[in-house]
C-alpha positions as a printed Julia matrix, in Angstrom:
279×3 Matrix{Float64}:
 54.05  -198.66  -260.21
 50.3   -199.19  -260.23
 49.36  -196.93  -263.0
 51.81  -200.36  -264.68
 49.75  -202.76  -262.58
 46.59  -201.92  -263.66
 47.79  -201.23  -267.35
 49.23  -205.19  -266.93
 45.54  -206.19  -266.01
 43.6   -205.08  -268.17
 45.49  -205.58  -271.44
 46.6   -209.69  -269.53
 42.51  -209.75  -269.64
 42.0   -209.02  -273.61
 45.01  -210.99  -275.06
 44.5   -213.93  -272.81
 40.0   -213.96  -274.02
 42.17  -214.65  -277.28
 44.79  -216.83  -275.26
 47.08  -214.9   -276.5
 50.32  -213.04  -273.65
 50.23  -209.75  -274.12
 53.48  -209.27  -274.3
 54.43  -207.51  -277.52
 52.04  -204.68  -276.21
 52.98  -203.81  -272.96
 57.17  -204.44  -274.16
 57.08  -200.68  -276.07
 54.52  -199.6   -272.61
 57.48  -200.58  -270.61
 59.89  -199.1   -272.33
 57.81  -195.42  -272.43
 57.97  -195.63  -268.73
 61.64  -195.76  -268.95
 62.22  -199.18  -268.6
 65.37  -200.6   -270.74
 64.55  -202.53  -273.58
 65.92  -205.83  -272.36
 63.54  -204.82  -268.86
 61.42  -204.06  -270.3
 61.59  -208.16  -272.26
 62.35  -210.38  -269.54
 59.83  -208.3   -267.49
 57.12  -208.59  -270.9
 57.76  -212.33  -270.43
 57.52  -212.67  -267.4
 54.45  -211.6   -267.39
 53.29  -213.61  -269.99
 53.79  -217.14  -267.98
 51.85  -216.16  -265.25
 48.53  -215.03  -267.29
 49.42  -217.59  -269.3
 49.42  -220.86  -266.56
 46.52  -219.42  -265.24
 44.7   -219.1   -268.36
 46.24  -222.91  -269.58
 45.34  -224.32  -266.0
 41.95  -223.2   -266.3
 41.6   -223.88  -270.04
 42.5   -227.29  -268.56
 40.04  -228.03  -265.71
 37.6   -227.01  -268.67
 38.4   -229.7   -270.71
 39.25  -227.45  -274.28
 43.33  -228.45  -274.42
 44.13  -231.44  -277.02
 48.47  -231.95  -275.2
 49.09  -233.82  -278.2
 47.53  -231.17  -280.44
 50.0   -229.02  -278.3
 52.56  -231.11  -278.53
 52.32  -230.8   -282.62
 52.89  -226.84  -282.38
 54.99  -226.52  -279.2
 58.04  -228.91  -279.76
 59.22  -228.12  -282.92
 58.84  -224.07  -281.37
 60.96  -225.33  -278.71
 63.38  -226.17  -280.49
 63.66  -223.13  -282.59
 63.23  -220.11  -280.52
 67.7   -220.53  -279.35
 67.85  -220.24  -283.44
 66.09  -217.63  -282.99
 67.12  -215.26  -279.98
 70.68  -216.22  -282.31
 70.05  -214.64  -285.67
 68.0   -211.51  -283.54
 71.94  -209.88  -283.79
 71.51  -209.66  -287.07
 68.5   -209.47  -288.71
 66.84  -205.64  -289.27
 64.28  -205.06  -287.37
 61.68  -204.07  -290.39
 62.59  -207.49  -292.35
 60.93  -208.98  -288.19
 57.24  -206.88  -288.77
 57.08  -207.43  -292.45
 57.04  -211.18  -291.45
 54.33  -210.89  -288.76
 52.59  -208.44  -290.56
 52.29  -211.13  -293.36
 51.13  -213.67  -290.47
 48.71  -211.78  -288.18
 46.76  -211.13  -291.57
 46.45  -214.98  -292.44
 45.86  -215.7   -288.89
 43.29  -212.92  -289.94
 41.65  -215.01  -292.65
 42.0   -217.91  -290.56
 39.39  -216.96  -287.69
 37.02  -215.42  -290.96
 36.88  -218.5   -293.28
 37.61  -220.99  -290.49
 37.81  -224.18  -291.73
 38.59  -227.98  -289.54
 42.23  -229.54  -290.66
 42.6   -232.37  -292.62
 45.14  -235.28  -292.35
 47.3   -233.83  -295.62
 47.34  -229.97  -293.31
 49.62  -232.05  -290.87
 52.66  -231.3   -292.36
 51.41  -227.46  -291.77
 50.88  -227.37  -287.42
 54.46  -229.08  -287.1
 55.92  -226.02  -289.21
 54.17  -223.12  -288.09
 55.29  -224.08  -284.49
 58.74  -223.85  -285.98
 57.36  -220.71  -286.66
 55.92  -219.99  -284.3
 59.63  -220.62  -282.05
 62.13  -218.53  -284.81
 60.09  -215.59  -284.17
 59.41  -215.9   -280.55
 63.14  -215.73  -280.64
 63.54  -213.19  -282.99
 61.43  -211.02  -281.44
 61.32  -211.86  -277.49
 57.62  -212.15  -276.97
 55.55  -215.65  -277.59
 54.13  -214.98  -281.16
 51.4   -216.65  -280.89
 49.8   -214.95  -283.4
 51.07  -217.29  -284.34
 49.68  -221.15  -283.24
 46.56  -219.36  -283.68
 46.88  -220.1   -287.66
 48.48  -223.71  -286.22
 45.01  -225.08  -283.85
 42.46  -223.41  -286.64
 44.03  -226.03  -288.86
 42.8   -228.55  -286.1
 39.67  -226.96  -284.45
 36.89  -225.03  -285.43
 35.78  -224.17  -282.03
 37.52  -220.56  -281.49
 36.95  -221.66  -278.05
 40.11  -224.62  -278.6
 41.9   -222.73  -280.83
 42.44  -220.31  -277.83
 42.83  -222.53  -274.69
 45.49  -224.44  -277.04
 47.74  -221.47  -278.42
 47.55  -220.54  -274.17
 49.29  -223.82  -273.95
 51.58  -223.12  -276.49
 52.28  -219.62  -275.83
 52.8   -220.59  -272.85
 55.77  -223.04  -272.86
 56.88  -220.73  -275.52
 57.05  -218.04  -273.1
 58.99  -220.38  -270.83
 62.3   -221.36  -272.79
 62.18  -218.16  -275.27
 62.37  -216.59  -270.98
 64.76  -218.44  -270.38
 67.2   -218.88  -273.23
 66.95  -214.36  -273.32
 68.02  -215.01  -269.53
 71.01  -216.62  -270.62
 71.72  -214.9   -273.28
 71.77  -211.65  -272.1
 73.8   -209.78  -269.72
 72.65  -209.53  -266.23
 69.53  -207.35  -265.62
 68.45  -205.82  -262.65
 65.21  -205.7   -261.82
 63.52  -204.77  -258.61
 61.66  -207.89  -256.62
 58.96  -205.31  -256.17
 58.71  -204.04  -260.11
 58.62  -207.27  -261.47
 56.62  -208.76  -258.34
 53.56  -206.3   -259.03
 54.23  -207.23  -263.22
 53.5   -210.75  -262.21
 50.65  -210.07  -260.14
 48.92  -208.48  -263.11
 49.58  -210.88  -265.21
 47.99  -213.16  -262.38
 44.77  -211.65  -261.94
 44.92  -210.68  -266.4
 44.5   -214.31  -267.26
 41.84  -214.81  -264.61
 39.62  -212.71  -265.33
 39.88  -213.81  -269.48
 40.26  -217.28  -269.01
 36.69  -216.61  -267.39
 34.86  -214.01  -269.71
 36.4   -216.8   -272.51
 34.43  -219.46  -271.23
 30.57  -217.51  -270.52
 30.45  -215.41  -273.88
 29.73  -217.68  -276.9
 31.77  -218.94  -279.01
 31.94  -216.24  -281.66
 32.75  -213.36  -279.68
 36.08  -214.92  -278.61
 36.57  -215.07  -282.66
 35.54  -211.92  -282.83
 37.78  -210.91  -280.15
 40.97  -212.84  -281.55
 40.75  -211.13  -285.71
 39.85  -207.27  -283.76
 43.4   -207.55  -281.93
 45.06  -208.93  -284.68
 43.41  -206.81  -287.11
 44.78  -203.78  -284.1
 48.03  -205.46  -284.08
 48.47  -205.67  -287.56
 47.56  -201.82  -287.95
 50.69  -200.97  -285.4
 52.72  -202.99  -287.21
 52.05  -200.91  -290.7
 52.5   -198.05  -289.14
 55.61  -199.03  -287.53
 56.98  -200.02  -291.23
 56.01  -196.99  -292.56
 57.45  -194.44  -290.53
 60.62  -196.92  -290.22
 63.88  -194.83  -290.28
 66.02  -197.48  -292.83
 67.47  -197.56  -295.89
 65.23  -196.32  -299.43
 65.55  -199.32  -300.94
 64.92  -201.9   -298.19
 61.64  -199.42  -297.2
 60.06  -199.92  -300.7
 60.66  -203.04  -300.59
 59.31  -203.53  -296.81
 56.39  -201.64  -298.08
 56.02  -203.19  -300.89
 55.58  -206.79  -299.65
 53.12  -205.84  -296.83
 50.98  -203.77  -299.59
 51.34  -207.48  -301.79
 50.09  -209.48  -298.44
 47.58  -207.34  -298.1
 46.19  -207.69  -301.86
 46.57  -211.32  -301.59
 44.45  -210.96  -298.6
 41.17  -208.84  -299.75
 41.54  -211.56  -302.7
 41.66  -214.51  -300.35
 38.03  -212.71  -298.36
 36.85  -211.63  -301.92
 37.05  -215.82  -302.96
 35.22  -216.61  -299.94
 32.87  -214.85  -300.09
 32.04  -216.45  -303.75
 31.87  -219.72  -302.88
 29.97  -219.57  -299.74
 26.23  -220.4   -300.53
 23.2   -217.76  -301.15
 20.43  -217.91  -298.51
 17.69  -219.63  -301.11
 14.71  -217.04  -302.0
């Protein structure tokens, strides 16, 4: 139990810096220590809710959250969570991993290139909100990297991207938790375990958010990029080693490789467009 609490606290602290819930990383670890998949999902979402609640409250107090923009992402996300949870039953897991890998690569690209949204980019936030909700329902986590993409179109300041992502991920985690609680059969989880995980997530949210407020904005961006990069590597490894039909495996690997090549091409074009320093 102590090990679970320490692990949850550390990961929640790190992910809170980027405004992300740690459920996506914690769920596999909860399964590894003996919990069922569905119990691990519910605990991960409960941890997310505790972590992101305190992070959102602290960010709001700092004036970093713009609720109108949060609503533009959260409302379509909330509407599409149930659809994603329903499709979960019929979709091969490897295809979900492929979609996540592509979104993570694009999120990294957006964090590197930055930029502020123009009026024509407004529709992208609604679309990405819907994709976030659908993905969250599909995989049982908050899919916050997709919200990072949406808010990178709206804010240049990485701290604002982090804060508004956390607020959106909080709402999406709550809706996903409620959806799975209604859809899944009753899962016995010890009250002590639930309180331990929620407490660790809450404390991790406090620690990570305090660090986010105190460090310089570029370090928030670097932390976010590092977490997204690690998640991309982990997901790619799972795709490469997936035990699926050969045709589906080749197609999945090919799509990820194509996405990585497109990422490198985009980065090269971005560097080429940067002005050279004066001699």
